[in-house]
mmCIF file of C-alpha atoms and ligand atoms in Angstrom:
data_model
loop_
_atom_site.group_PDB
_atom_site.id
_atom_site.type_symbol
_atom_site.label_atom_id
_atom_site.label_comp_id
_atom_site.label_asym_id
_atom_site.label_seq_id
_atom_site.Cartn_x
_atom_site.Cartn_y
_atom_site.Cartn_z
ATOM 1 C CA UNK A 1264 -25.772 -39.139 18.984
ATOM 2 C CA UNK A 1265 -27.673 -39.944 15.636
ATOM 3 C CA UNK A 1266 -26.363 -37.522 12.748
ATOM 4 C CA UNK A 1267 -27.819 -37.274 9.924
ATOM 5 C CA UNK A 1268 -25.922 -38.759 6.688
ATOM 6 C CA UNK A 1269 -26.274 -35.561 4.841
ATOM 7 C CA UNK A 1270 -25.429 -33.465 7.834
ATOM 8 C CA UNK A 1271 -21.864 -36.019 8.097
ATOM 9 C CA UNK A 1272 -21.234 -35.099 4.353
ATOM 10 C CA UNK A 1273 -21.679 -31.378 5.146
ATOM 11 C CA UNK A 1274 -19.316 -31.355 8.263
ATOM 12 C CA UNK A 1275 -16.435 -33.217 6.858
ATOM 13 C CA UNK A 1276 -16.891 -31.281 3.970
ATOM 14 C CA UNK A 1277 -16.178 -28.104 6.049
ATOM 15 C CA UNK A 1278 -13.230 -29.498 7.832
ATOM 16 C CA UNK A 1279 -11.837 -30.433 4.913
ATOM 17 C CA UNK A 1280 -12.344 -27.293 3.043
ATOM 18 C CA UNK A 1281 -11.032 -25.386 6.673
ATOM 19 C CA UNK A 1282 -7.580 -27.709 5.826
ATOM 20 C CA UNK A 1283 -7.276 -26.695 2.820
ATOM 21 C CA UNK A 1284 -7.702 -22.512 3.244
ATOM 22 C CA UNK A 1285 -5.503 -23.181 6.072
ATOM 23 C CA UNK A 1286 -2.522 -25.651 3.998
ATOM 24 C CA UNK A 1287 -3.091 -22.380 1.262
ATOM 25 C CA UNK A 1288 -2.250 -19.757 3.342
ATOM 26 C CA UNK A 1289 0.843 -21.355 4.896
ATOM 27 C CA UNK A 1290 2.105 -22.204 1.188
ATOM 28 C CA UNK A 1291 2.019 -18.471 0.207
ATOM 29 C CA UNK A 1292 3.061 -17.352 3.100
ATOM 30 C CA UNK A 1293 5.834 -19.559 3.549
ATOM 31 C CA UNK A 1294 6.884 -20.813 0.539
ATOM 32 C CA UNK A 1295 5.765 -17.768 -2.011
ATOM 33 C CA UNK A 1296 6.630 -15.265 1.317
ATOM 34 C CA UNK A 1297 3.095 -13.660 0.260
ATOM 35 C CA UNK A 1298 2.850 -11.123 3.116
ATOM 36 C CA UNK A 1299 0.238 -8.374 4.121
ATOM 37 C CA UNK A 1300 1.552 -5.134 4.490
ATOM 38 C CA UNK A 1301 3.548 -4.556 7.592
ATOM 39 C CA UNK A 1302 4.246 -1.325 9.481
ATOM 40 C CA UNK A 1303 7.805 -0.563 8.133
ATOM 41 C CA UNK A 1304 8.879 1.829 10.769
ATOM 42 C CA UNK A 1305 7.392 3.573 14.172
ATOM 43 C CA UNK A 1306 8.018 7.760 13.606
ATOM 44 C CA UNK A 1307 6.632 10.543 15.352
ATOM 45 C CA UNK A 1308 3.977 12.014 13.153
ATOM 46 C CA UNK A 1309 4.876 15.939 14.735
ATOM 47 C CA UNK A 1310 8.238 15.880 13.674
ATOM 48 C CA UNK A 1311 8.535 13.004 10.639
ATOM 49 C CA UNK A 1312 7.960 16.316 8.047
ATOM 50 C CA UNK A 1313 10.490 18.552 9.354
ATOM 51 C CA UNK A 1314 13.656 19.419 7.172
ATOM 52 C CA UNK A 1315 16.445 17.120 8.082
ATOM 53 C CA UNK A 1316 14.784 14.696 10.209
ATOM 54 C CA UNK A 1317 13.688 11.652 7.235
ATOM 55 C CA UNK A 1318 13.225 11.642 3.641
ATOM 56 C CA UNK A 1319 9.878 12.589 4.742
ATOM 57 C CA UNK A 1320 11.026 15.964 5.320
ATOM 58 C CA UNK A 1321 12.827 16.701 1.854
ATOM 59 C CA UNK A 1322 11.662 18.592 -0.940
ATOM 60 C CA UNK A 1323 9.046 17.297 -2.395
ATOM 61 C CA UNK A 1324 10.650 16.819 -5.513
ATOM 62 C CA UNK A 1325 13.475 14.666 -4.221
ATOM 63 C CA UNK A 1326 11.577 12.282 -2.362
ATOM 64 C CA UNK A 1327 11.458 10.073 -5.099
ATOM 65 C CA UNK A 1328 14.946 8.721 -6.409
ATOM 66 C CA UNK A 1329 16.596 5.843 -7.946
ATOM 67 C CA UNK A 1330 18.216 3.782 -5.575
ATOM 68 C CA UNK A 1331 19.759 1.179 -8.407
ATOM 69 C CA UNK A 1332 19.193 0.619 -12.032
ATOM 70 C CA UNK A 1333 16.156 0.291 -12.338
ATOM 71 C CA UNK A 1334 14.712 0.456 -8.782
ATOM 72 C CA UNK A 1335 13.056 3.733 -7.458
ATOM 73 C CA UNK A 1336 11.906 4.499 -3.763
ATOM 74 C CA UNK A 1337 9.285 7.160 -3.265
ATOM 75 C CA UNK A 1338 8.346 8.694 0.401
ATOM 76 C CA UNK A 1339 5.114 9.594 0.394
ATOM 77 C CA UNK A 1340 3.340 12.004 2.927
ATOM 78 C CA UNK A 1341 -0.008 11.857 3.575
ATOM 79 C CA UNK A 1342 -2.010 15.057 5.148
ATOM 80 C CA UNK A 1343 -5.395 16.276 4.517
ATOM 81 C CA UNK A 1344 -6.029 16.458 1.209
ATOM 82 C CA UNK A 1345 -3.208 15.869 -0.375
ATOM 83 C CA UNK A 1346 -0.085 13.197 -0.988
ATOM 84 C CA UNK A 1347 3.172 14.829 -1.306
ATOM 85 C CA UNK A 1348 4.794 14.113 -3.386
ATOM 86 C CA UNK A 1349 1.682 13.857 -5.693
ATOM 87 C CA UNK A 1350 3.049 13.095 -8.767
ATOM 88 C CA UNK A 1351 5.532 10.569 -9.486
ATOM 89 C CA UNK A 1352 7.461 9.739 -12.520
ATOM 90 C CA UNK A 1353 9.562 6.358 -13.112
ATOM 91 C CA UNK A 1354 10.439 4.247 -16.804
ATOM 92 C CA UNK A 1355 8.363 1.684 -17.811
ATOM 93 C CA UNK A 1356 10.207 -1.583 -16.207
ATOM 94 C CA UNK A 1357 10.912 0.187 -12.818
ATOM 95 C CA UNK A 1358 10.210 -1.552 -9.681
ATOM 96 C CA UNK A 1359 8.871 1.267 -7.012
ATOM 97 C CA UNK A 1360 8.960 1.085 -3.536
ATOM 98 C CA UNK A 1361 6.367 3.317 -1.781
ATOM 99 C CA UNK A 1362 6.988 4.363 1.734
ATOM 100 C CA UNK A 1363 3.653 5.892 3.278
ATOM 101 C CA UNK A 1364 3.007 7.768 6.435
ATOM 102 C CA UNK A 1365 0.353 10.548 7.684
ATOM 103 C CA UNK A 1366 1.283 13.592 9.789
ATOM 104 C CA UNK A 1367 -2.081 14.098 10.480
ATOM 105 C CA UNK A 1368 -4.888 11.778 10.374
ATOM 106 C CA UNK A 1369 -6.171 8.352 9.033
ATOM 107 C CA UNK A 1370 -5.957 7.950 5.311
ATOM 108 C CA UNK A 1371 -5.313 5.216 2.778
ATOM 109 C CA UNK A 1372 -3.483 4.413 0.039
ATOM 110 C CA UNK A 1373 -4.249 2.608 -3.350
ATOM 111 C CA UNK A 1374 -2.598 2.449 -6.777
ATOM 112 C CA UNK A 1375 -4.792 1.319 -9.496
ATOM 113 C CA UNK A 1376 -4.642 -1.876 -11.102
ATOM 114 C CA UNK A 1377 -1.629 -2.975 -8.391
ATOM 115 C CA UNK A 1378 -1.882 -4.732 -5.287
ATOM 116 C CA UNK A 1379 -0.790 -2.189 -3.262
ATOM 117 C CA UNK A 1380 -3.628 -1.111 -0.761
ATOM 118 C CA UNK A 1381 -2.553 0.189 3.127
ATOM 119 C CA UNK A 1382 -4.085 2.270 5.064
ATOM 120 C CA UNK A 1383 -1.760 4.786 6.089
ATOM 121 C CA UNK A 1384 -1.939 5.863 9.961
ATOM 122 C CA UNK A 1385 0.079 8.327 11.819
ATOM 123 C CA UNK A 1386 3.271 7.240 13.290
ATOM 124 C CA UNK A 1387 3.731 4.193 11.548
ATOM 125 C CA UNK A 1388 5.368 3.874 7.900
ATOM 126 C CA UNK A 1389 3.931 1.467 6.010
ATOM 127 C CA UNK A 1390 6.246 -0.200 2.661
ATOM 128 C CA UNK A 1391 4.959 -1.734 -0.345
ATOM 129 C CA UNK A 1392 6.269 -2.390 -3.579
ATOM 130 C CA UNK A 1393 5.315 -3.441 -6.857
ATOM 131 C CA UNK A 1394 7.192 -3.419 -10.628
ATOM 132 C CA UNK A 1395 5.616 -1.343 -13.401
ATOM 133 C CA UNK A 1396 6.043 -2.957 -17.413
ATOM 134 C CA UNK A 1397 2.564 -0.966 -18.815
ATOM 135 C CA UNK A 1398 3.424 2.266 -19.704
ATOM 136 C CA UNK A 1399 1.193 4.741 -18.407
ATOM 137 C CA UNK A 1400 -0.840 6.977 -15.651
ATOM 138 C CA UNK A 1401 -1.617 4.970 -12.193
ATOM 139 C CA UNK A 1402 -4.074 7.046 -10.100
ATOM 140 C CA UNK A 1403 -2.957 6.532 -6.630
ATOM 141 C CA UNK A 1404 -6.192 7.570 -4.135
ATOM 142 C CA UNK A 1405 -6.885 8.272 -0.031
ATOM 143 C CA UNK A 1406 -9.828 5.604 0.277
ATOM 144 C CA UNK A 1407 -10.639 5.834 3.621
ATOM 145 C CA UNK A 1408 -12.373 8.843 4.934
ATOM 146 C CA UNK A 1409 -10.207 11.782 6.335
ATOM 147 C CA UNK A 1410 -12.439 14.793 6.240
ATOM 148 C CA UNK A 1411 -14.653 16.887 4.002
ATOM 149 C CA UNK A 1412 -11.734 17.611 1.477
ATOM 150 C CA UNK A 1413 -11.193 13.265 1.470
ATOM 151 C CA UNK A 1414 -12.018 13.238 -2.741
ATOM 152 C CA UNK A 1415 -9.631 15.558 -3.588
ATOM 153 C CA UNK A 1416 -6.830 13.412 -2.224
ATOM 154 C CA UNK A 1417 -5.504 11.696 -4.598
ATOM 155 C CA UNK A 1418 -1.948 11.611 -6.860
ATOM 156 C CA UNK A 1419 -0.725 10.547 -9.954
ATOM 157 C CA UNK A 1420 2.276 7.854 -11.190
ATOM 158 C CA UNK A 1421 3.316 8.439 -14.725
ATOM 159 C CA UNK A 1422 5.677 5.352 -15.619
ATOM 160 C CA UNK A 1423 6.688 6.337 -19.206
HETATM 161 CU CU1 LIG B 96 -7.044 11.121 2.950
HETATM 162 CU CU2 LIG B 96 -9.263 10.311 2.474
#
């Protein structure tokens, strides 16, 4: 089969690139343990808000608490429109772990000028974490589509 030269160039070219994405992936994944977001936890989306059954279910203003100096865990419930908690205060330095879930439908979770971006689906809790040095207000925002009242859901994480 005649190839042409330019065409060989090209198709090495690919393979090699291919190797390299591939030799990339495996480094962060392996050797940085760069992950994407797994579900944390399978829950029952009927019953994950009621009193007593998971941190889901507490008062909203105790579902965010230090868990060691310096490291905060916040449970986050996601129902159309709204995050609850949907504000959320830690010091400037803090590394915050967000648990996620819905009780209702789709939705998605984002916090500005992070990394952290799941979508959040019933029955499954998803965990992400990130550490916060810059002082200041992180919009966190539902970006995917859960209904007519989808822009309104959206929350706020003062690290002061
Ligand atoms: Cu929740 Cu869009």
């Amino acid at each position: 089969m005649q190839v042409d030269r330019t065409e060989k160039i090209f198709i090495i070219g690919s393979i090699i690139m291919v190797a390299i994405f591939a030799l990339a992936i495996a480094i962060s994944g392996i050797a940085f343990g760069i992950q994407v977001p797994a579900p944390y936890q399978q829950v029952d989306p009927n019953t994950i808000a009621t009193p007593g059954n998971s941190p889901f279910g507490a008062p909203v203003d105790e579902r965010v608490r230090e868990i060691a100096p310096g490291k905060y865990e916040a449970y986050i419930l996601a129902q159309t429109w709204v995050f609850l908690p949907n504000e959320v205060r830690i010091p400037a330095g803090s590394e915050l772990t967000f648990y996620v879930t819905s009780k209702d439908v789709q939705h998605g979770f984002v916090v500005e000028r992070t990394n952290i971006n799941v979508m959040i689906l019933p029955g499954q809790v998803s965990k992400v974490t990130a550490t916060f040095d810059e002082p200041g207000e992180y919009y966190f925002i539902c970006h995917e589509y859960c209904g007519v009242g989808h822009q309104t859901m959206y929350g706020r994480l003062i690290v002061e």
